[in-house]
PDB file of C-alpha atoms and ligand atoms in Angstrom:
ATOM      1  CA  UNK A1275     165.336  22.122 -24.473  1.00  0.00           C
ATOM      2  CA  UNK A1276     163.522  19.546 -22.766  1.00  0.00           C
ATOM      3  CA  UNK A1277     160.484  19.849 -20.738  1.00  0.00           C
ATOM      4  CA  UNK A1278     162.800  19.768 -17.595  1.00  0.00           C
ATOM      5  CA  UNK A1279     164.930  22.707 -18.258  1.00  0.00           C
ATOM      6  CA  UNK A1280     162.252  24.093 -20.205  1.00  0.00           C
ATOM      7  CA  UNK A1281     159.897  24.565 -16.690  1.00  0.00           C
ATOM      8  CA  UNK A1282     163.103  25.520 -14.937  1.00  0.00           C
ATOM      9  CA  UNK A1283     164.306  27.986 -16.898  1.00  0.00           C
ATOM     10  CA  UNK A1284     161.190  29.860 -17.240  1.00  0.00           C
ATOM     11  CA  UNK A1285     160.023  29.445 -13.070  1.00  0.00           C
ATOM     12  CA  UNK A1286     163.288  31.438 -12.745  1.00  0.00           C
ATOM     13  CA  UNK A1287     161.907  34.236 -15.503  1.00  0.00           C
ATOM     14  CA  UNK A1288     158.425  34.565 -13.814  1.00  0.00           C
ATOM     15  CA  UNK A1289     159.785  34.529 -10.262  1.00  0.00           C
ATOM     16  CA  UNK A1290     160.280  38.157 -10.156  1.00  0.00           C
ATOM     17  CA  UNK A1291     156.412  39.165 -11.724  1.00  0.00           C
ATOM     18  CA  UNK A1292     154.697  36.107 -10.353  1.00  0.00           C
ATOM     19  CA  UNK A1293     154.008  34.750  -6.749  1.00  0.00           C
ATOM     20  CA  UNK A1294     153.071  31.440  -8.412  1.00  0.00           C
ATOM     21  CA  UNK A1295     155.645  31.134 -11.039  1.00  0.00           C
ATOM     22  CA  UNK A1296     155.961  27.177 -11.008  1.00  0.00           C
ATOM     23  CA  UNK A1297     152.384  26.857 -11.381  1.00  0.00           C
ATOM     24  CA  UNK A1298     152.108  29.038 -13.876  1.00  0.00           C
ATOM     25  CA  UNK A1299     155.113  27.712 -15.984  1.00  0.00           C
ATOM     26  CA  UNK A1300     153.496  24.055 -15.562  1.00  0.00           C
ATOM     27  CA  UNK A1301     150.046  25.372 -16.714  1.00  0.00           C
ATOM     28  CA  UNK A1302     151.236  27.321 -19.577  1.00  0.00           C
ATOM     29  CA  UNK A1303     153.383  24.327 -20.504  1.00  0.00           C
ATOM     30  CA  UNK A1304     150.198  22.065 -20.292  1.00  0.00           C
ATOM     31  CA  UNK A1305     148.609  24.458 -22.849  1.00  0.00           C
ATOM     32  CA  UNK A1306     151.151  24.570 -25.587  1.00  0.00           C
ATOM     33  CA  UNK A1307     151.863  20.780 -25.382  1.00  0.00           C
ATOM     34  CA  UNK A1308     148.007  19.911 -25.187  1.00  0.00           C
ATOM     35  CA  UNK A1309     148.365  17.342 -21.618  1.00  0.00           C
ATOM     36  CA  UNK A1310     147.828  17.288 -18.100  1.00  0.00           C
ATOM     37  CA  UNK A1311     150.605  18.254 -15.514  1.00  0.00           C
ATOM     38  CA  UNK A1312     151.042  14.238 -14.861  1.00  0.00           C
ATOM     39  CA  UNK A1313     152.389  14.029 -18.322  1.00  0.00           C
ATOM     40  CA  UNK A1314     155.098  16.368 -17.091  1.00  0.00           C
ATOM     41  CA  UNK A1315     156.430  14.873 -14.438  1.00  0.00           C
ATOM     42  CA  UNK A1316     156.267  11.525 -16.513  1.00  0.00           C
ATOM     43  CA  UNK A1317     158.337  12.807 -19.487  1.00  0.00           C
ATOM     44  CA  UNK A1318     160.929  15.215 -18.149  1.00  0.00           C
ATOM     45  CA  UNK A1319     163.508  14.258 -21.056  1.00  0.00           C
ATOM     46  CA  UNK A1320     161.086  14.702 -23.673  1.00  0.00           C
ATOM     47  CA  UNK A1321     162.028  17.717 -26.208  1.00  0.00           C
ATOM     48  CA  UNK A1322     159.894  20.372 -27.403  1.00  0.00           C
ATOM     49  CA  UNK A1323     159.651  21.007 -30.985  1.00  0.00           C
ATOM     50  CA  UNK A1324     161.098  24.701 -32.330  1.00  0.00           C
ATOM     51  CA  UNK A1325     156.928  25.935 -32.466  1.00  0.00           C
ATOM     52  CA  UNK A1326     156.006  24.543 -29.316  1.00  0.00           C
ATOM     53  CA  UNK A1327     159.281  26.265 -27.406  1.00  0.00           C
ATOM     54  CA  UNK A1328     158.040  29.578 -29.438  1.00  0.00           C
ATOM     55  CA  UNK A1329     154.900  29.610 -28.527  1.00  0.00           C
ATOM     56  CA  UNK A1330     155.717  28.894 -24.910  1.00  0.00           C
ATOM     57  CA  UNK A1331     158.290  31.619 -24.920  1.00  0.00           C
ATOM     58  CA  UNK A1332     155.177  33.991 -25.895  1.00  0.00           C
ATOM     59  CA  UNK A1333     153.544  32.661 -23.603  1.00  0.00           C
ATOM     60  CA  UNK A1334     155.942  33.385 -20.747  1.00  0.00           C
ATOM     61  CA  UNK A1335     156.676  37.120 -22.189  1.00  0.00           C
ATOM     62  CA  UNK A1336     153.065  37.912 -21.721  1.00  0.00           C
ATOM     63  CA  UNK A1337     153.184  36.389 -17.901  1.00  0.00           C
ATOM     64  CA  UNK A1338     155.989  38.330 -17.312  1.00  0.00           C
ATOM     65  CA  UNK A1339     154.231  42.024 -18.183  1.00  0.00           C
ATOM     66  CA  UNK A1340     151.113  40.539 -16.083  1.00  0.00           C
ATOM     67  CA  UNK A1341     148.567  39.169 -18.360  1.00  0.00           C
ATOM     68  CA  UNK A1342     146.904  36.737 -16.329  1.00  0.00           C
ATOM     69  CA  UNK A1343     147.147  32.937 -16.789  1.00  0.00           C
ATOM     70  CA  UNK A1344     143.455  32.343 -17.206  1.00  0.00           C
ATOM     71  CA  UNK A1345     143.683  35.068 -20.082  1.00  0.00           C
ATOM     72  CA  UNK A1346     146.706  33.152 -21.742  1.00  0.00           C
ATOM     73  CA  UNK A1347     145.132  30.133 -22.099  1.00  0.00           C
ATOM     74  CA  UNK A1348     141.591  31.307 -22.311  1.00  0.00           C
ATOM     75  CA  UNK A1349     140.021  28.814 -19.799  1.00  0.00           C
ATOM     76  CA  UNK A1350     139.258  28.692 -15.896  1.00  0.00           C
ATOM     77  CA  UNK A1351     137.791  25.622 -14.043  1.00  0.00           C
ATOM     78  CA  UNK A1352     135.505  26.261 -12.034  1.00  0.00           C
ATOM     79  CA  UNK A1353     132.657  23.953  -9.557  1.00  0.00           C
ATOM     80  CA  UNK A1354     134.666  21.386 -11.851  1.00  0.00           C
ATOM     81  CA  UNK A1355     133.412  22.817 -14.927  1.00  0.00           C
ATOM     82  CA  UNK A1356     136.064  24.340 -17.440  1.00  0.00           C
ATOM     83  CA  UNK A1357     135.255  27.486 -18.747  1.00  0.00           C
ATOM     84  CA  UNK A1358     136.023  29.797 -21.498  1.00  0.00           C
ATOM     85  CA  UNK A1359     137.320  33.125 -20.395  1.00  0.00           C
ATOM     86  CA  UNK A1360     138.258  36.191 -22.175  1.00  0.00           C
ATOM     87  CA  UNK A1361     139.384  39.645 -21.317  1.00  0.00           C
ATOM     88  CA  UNK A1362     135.782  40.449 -21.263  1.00  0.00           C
ATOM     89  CA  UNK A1363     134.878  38.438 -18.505  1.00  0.00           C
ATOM     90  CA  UNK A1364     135.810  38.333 -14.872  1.00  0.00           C
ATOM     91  CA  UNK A1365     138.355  35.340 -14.039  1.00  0.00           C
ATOM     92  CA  UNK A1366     136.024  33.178 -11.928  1.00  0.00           C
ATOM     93  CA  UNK A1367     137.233  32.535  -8.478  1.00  0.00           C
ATOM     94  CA  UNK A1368     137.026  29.915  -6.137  1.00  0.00           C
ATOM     95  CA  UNK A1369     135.450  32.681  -3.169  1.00  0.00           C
ATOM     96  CA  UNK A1370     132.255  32.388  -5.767  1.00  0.00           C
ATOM     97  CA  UNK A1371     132.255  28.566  -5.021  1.00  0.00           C
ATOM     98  CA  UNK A1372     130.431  30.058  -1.426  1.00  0.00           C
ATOM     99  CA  UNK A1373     127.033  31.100  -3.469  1.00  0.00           C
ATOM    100  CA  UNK A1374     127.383  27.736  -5.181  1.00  0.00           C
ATOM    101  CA  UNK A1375     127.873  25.931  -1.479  1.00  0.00           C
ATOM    102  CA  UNK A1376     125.083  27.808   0.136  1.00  0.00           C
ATOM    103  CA  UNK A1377     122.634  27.609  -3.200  1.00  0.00           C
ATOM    104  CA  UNK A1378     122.912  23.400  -2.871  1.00  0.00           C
ATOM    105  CA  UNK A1379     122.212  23.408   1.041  1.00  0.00           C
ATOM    106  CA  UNK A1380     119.391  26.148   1.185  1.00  0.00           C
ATOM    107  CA  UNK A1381     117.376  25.196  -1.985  1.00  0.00           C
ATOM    108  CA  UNK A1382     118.199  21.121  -1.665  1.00  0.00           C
ATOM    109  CA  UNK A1383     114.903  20.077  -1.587  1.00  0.00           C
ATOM    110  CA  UNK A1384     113.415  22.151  -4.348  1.00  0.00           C
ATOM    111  CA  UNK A1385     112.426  20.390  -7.199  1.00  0.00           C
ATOM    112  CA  UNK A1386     111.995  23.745  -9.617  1.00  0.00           C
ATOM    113  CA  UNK A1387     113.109  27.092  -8.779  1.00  0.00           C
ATOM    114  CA  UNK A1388     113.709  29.972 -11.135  1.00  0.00           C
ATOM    115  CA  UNK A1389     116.670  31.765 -10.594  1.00  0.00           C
ATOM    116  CA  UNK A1390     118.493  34.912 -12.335  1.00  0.00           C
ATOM    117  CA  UNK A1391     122.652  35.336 -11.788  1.00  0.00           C
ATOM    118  CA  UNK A1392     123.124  39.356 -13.156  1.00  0.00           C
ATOM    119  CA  UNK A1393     126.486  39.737 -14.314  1.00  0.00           C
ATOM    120  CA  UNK A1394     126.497  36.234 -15.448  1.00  0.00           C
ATOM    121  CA  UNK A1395     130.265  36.797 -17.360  1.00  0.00           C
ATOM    122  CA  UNK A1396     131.664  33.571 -17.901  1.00  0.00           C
ATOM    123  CA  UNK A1397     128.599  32.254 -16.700  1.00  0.00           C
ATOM    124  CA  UNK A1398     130.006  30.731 -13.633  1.00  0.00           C
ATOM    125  CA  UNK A1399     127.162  30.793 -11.279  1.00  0.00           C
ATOM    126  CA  UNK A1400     124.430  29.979 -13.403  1.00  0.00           C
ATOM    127  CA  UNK A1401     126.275  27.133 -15.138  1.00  0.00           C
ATOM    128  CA  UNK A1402     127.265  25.843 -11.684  1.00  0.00           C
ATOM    129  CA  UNK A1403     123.711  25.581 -10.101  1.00  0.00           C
ATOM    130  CA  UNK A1404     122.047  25.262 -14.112  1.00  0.00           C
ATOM    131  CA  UNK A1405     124.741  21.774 -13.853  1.00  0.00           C
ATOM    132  CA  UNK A1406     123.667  20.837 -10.379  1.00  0.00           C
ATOM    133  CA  UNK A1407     119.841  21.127 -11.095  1.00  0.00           C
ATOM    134  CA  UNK A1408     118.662  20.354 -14.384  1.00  0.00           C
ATOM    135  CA  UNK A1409     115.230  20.605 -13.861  1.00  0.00           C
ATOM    136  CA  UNK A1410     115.514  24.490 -12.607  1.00  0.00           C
ATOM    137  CA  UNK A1411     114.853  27.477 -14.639  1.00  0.00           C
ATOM    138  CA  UNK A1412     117.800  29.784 -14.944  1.00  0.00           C
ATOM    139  CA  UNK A1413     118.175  33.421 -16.353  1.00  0.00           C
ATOM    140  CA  UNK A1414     121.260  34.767 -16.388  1.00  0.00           C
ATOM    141  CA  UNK A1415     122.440  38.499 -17.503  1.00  0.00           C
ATOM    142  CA  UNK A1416     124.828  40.425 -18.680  1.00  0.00           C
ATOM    143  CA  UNK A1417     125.404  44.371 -20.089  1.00  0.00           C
ATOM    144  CA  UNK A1418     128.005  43.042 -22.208  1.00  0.00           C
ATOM    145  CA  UNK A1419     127.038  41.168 -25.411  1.00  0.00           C
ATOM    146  CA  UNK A1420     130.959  39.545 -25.662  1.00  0.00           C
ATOM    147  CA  UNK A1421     130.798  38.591 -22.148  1.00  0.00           C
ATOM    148  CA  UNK A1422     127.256  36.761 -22.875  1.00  0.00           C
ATOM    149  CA  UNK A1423     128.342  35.424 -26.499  1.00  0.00           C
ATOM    150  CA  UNK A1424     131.380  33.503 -23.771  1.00  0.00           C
ATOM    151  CA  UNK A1425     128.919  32.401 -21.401  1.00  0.00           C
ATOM    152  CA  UNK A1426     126.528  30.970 -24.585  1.00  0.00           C
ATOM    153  CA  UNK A1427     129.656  29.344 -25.861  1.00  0.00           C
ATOM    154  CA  UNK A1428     130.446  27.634 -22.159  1.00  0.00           C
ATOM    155  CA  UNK A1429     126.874  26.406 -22.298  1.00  0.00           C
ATOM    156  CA  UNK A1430     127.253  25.024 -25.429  1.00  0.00           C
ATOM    157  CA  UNK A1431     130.340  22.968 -24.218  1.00  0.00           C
ATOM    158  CA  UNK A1432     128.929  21.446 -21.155  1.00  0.00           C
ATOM    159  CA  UNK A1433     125.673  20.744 -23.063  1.00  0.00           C
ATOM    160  CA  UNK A1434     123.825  22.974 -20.103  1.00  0.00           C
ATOM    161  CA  UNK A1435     120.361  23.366 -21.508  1.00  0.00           C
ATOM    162  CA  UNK A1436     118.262  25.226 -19.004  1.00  0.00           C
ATOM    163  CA  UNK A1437     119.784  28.474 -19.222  1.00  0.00           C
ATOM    164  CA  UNK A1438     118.396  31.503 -21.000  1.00  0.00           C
ATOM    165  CA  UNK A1439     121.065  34.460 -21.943  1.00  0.00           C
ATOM    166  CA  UNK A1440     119.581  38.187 -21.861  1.00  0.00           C
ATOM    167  CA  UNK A1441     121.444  41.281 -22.059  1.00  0.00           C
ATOM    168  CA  UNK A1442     120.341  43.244 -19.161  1.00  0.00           C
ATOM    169  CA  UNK A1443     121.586  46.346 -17.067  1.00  0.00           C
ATOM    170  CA  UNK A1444     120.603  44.970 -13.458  1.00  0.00           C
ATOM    171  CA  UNK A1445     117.160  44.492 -13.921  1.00  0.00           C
ATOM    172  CA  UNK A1446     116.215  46.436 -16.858  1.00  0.00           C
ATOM    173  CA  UNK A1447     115.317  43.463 -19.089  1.00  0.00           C
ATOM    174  CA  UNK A1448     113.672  41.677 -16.340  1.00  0.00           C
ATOM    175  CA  UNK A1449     110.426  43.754 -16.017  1.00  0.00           C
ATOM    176  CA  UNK A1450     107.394  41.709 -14.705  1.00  0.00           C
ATOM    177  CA  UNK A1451     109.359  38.578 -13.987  1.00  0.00           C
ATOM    178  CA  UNK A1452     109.518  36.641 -10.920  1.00  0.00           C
ATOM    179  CA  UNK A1453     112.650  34.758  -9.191  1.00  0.00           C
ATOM    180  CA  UNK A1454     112.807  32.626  -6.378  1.00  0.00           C
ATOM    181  CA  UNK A1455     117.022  33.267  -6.411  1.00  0.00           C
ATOM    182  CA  UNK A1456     118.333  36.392  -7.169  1.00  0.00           C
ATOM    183  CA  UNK A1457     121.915  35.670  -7.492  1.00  0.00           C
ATOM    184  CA  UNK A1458     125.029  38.265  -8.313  1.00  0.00           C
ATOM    185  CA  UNK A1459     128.665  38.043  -7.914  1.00  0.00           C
ATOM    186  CA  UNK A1460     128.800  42.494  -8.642  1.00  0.00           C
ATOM    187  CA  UNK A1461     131.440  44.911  -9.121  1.00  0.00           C
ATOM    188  CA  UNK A1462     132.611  45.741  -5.700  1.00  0.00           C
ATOM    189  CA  UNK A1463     136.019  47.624  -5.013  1.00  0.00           C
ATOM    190  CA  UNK A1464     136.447  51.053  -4.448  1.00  0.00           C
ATOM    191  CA  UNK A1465     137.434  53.136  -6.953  1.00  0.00           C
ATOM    192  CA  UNK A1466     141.370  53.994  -6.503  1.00  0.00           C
ATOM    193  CA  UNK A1467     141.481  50.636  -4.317  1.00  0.00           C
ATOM    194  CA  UNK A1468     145.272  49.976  -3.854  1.00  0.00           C
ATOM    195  CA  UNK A1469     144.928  46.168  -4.663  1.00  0.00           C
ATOM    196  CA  UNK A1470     143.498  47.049  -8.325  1.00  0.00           C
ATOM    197  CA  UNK A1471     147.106  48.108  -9.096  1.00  0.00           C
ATOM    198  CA  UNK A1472     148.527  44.380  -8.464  1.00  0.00           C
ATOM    199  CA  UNK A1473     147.615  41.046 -10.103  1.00  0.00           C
ATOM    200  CA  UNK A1474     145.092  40.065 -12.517  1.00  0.00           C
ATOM    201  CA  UNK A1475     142.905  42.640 -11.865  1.00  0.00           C
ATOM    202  CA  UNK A1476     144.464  45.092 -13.767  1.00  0.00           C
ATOM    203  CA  UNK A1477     143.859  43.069 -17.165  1.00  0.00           C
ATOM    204  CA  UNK A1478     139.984  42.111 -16.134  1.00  0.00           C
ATOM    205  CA  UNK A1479     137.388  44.415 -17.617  1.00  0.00           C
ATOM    206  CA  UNK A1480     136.624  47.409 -14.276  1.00  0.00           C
ATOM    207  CA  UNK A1481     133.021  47.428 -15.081  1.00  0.00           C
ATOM    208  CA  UNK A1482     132.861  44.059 -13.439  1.00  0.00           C
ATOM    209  CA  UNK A1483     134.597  44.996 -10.767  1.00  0.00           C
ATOM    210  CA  UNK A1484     134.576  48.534  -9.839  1.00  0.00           C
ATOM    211  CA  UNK A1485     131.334  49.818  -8.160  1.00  0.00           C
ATOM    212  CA  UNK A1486     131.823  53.830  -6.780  1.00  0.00           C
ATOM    213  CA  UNK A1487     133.799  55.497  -4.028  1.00  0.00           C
ATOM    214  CA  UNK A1488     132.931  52.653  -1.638  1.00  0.00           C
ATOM    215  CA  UNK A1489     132.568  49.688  -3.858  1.00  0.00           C
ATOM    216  CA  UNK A1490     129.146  49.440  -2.894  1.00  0.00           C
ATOM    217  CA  UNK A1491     126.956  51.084  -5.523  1.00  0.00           C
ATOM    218  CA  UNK A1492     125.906  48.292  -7.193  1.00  0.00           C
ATOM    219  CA  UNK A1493     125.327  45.938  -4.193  1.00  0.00           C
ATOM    220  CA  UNK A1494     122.763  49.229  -3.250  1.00  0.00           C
ATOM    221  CA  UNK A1495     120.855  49.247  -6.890  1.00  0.00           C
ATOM    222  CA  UNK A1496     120.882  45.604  -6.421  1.00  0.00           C
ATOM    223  CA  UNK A1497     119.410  44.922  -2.517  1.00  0.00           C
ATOM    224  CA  UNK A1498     116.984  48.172  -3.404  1.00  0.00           C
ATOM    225  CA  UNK A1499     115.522  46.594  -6.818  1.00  0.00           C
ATOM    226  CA  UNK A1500     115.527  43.111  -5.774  1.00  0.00           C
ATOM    227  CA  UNK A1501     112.388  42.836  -3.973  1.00  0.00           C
ATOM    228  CA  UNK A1502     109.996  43.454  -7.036  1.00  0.00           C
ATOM    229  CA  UNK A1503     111.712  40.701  -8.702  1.00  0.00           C
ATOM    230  CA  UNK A1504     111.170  38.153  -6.071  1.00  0.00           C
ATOM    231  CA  UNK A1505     108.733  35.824  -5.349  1.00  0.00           C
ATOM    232  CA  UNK A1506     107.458  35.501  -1.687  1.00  0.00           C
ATOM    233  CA  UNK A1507     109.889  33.687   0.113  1.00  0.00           C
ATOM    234  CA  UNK A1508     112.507  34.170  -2.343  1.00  0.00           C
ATOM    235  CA  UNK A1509     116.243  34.802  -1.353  1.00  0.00           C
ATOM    236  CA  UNK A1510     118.995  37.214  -2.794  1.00  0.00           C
ATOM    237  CA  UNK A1511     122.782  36.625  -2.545  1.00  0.00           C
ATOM    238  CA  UNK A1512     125.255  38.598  -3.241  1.00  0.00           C
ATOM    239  CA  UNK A1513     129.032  37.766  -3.160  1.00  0.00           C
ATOM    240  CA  UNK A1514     130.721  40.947  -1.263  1.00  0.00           C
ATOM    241  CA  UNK A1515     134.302  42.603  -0.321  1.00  0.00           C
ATOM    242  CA  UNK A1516     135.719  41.096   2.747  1.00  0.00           C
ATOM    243  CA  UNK A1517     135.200  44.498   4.718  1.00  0.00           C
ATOM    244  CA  UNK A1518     131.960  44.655   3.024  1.00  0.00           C
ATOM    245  CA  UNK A1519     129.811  42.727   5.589  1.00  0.00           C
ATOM    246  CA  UNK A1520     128.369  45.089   7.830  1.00  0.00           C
ATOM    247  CA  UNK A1521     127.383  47.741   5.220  1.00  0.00           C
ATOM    248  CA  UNK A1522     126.181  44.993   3.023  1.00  0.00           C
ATOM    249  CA  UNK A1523     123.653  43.648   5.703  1.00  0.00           C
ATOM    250  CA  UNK A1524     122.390  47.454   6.472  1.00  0.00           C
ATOM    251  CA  UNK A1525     121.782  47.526   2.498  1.00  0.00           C
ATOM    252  CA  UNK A1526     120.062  44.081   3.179  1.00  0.00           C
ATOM    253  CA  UNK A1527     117.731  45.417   5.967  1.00  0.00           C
ATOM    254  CA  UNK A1528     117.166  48.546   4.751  1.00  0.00           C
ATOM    255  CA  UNK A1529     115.431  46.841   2.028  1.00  0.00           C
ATOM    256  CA  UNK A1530     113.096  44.501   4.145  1.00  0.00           C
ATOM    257  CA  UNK A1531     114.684  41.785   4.140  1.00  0.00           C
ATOM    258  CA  UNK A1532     113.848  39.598   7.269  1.00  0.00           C
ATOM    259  CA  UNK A1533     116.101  36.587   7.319  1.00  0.00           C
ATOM    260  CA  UNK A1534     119.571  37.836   6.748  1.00  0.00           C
ATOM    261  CA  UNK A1535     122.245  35.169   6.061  1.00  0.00           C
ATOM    262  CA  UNK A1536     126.304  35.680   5.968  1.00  0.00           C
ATOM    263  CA  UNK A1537     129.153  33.468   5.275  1.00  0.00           C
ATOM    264  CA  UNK A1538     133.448  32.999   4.645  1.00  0.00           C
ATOM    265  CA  UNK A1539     134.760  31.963   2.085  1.00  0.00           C
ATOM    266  CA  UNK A1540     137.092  29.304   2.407  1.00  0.00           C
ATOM    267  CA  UNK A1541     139.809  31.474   3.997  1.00  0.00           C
ATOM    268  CA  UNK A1542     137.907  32.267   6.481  1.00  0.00           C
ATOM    269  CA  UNK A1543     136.995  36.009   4.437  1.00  0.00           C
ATOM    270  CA  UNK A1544     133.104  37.636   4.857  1.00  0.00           C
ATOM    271  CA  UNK A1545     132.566  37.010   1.450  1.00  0.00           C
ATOM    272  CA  UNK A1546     128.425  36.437   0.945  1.00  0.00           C
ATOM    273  CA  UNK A1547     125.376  38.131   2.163  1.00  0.00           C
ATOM    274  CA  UNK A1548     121.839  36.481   1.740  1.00  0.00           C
ATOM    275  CA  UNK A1549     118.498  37.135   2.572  1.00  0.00           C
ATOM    276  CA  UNK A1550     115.154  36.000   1.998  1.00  0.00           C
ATOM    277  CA  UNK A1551     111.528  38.828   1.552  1.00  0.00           C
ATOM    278  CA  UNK A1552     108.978  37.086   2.910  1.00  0.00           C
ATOM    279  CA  UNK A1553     106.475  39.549   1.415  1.00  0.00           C
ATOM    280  CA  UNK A1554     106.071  40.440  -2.283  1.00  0.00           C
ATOM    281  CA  UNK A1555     104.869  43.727  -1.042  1.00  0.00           C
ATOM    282  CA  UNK A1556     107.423  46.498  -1.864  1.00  0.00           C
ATOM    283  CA  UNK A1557     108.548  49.169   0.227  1.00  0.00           C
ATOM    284  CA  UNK A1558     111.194  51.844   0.674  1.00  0.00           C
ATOM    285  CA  UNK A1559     112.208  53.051   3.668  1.00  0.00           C
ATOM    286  CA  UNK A1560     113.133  56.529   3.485  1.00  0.00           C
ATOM    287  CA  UNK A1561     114.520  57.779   6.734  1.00  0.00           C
TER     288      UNK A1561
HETATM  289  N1  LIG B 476     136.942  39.099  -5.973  1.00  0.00           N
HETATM  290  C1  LIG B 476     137.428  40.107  -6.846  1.00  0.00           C
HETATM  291  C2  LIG B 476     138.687  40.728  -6.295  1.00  0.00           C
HETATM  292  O1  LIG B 476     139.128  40.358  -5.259  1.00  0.00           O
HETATM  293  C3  LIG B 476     136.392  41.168  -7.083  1.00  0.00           C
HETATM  294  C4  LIG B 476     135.243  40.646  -7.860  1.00  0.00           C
HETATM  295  C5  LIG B 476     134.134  41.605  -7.956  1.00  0.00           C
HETATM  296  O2  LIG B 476     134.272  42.824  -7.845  1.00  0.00           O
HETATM  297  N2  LIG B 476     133.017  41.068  -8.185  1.00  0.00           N
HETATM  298  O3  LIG B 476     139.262  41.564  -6.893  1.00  0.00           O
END
């Protein structure tokens, strides 16, 4: 078959399992034939050879039983950069992009900052800001050793050189270290949430994304911990659940912070909460 019938025929297999099924058919295409989505449309007549048509039809099986595309052909753009990802690592999403938006605009005229991004993954946010400021120190974390070894290995490929990789739970590894940024895109769904049941979700690892009855047991260890680790001044942000806003800002002020900042995402979704500690002092309230 040509490349043509070749993305027709298999839109028409994925339409039943996928909500994007000519996307996906053009990506996974892309993949097996090593070229951009241009060449596509360019050479409609052109034939695959017997391996490539193989390996596509593999390709498409998988997408058809749900493994997500990012999974198939182990790479996700994102802030422009393209990144490795693996079934160990979250699929980065363009709702993290927010952090990334509000990072640049709050922090623009620092020349050095040091930041940490716990849960790194992929490395996503710390590559992103690491990218956009050279000259800042960046930290980021991870409890998983594969998901670090990807995020080293997406370092390595963008030749980003200001960012150190630690395995850490949280905080754990951080003792006695200072951040002006505190950043964290953390598990957050509810155990038993209905939309874990549909999607890519149900192939990405559910320590990164399930946090407790309410989704919101990490975003508490997180606000509650965070103030030791930050410098006067300094700011967390946490990417949240859409529904997530007002408990997340409670969490927020129930911690001390002063200045408490939210935004959308780009569908218009409560998606980030930041705030800044303007003293190093730490306190817990306990009422
Ligand atoms: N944004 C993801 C989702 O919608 C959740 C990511 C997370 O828990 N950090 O499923």
């Amino acid at each position: 078959m040509n490349i043509s019938e070749t993305l027709l025929a298999a839109t028409k297999r994925l339409q039943a399992s996928s909500s994007s099924a000519r996307i996906d058919t053009e990506i996974l295409l892309c993949h097996v034939l090593d070229c951009n989505s241009a060449h596509l449309a360019a050479w409609p007549e052109k034939k695959l050879s017997p391996g490539q048509a193989q390996q596509f039809d593999q390709l498409i099986s998988r997408r058809e039983t749900g493994t997500p595309v990012a999974y198939l052909t182990g790479k996700r753009e994102f802030w422009s950069l393209e990144l490795e990802v693996t079934p160990a690592t979250l699929i980065p999403r363009p709702e993290t992009e927010t952090l990334i938006e509000f990072v640049l605009e709050q922090f623009k005229q620092q020349k050095k900052c040091h930041v940490v991004d716990l849960g790194t993954g992929s490395g996503a946010i710390a590559l992103a800001i690491a990218r956009e400021h050279p000259d800042w120190e960046i930290t980021a974390t991870d409890i998983s050793q594969d998901a670090l070894t990807v995020a080293q290995k997406n370092a390595a490929k963008h030749q980003i050189n200001n960012v150190e990789f630690k395995i850490s739970h949280w905080f754990n590894a951080l003792k006695g270290e200072s951040f002006d940024i505190i950043i964290s895109n953390p598990p957050y769904v509810a155990e038993g949430d209905p939309h874990l049941l549909n999607g890519d979700v149900r192939f990405e690892p559910a320590i990164s994304l399930i946090s407790g009855k309410q989704g919101m047991d990490d975003v508490e260890i997180i606000t509650a911990e965070a103030g030791r680790y930050l410098k006067n001044n300094g700011w967390l942000i946490l990417e949240h659940g859409y529904d997530q806003k007002k408990q997340v800002q409670d969490c927020f002020e129930a911690s001390d912070f002063k200045t408490i900042v939210q935004k959308t995402d780009l569908p218009g979704q409560s998606r980030m909460t930041a705030g800044c500690r303007t003293s190093t002092e730490y306190t817990t309230k306990t009422s």
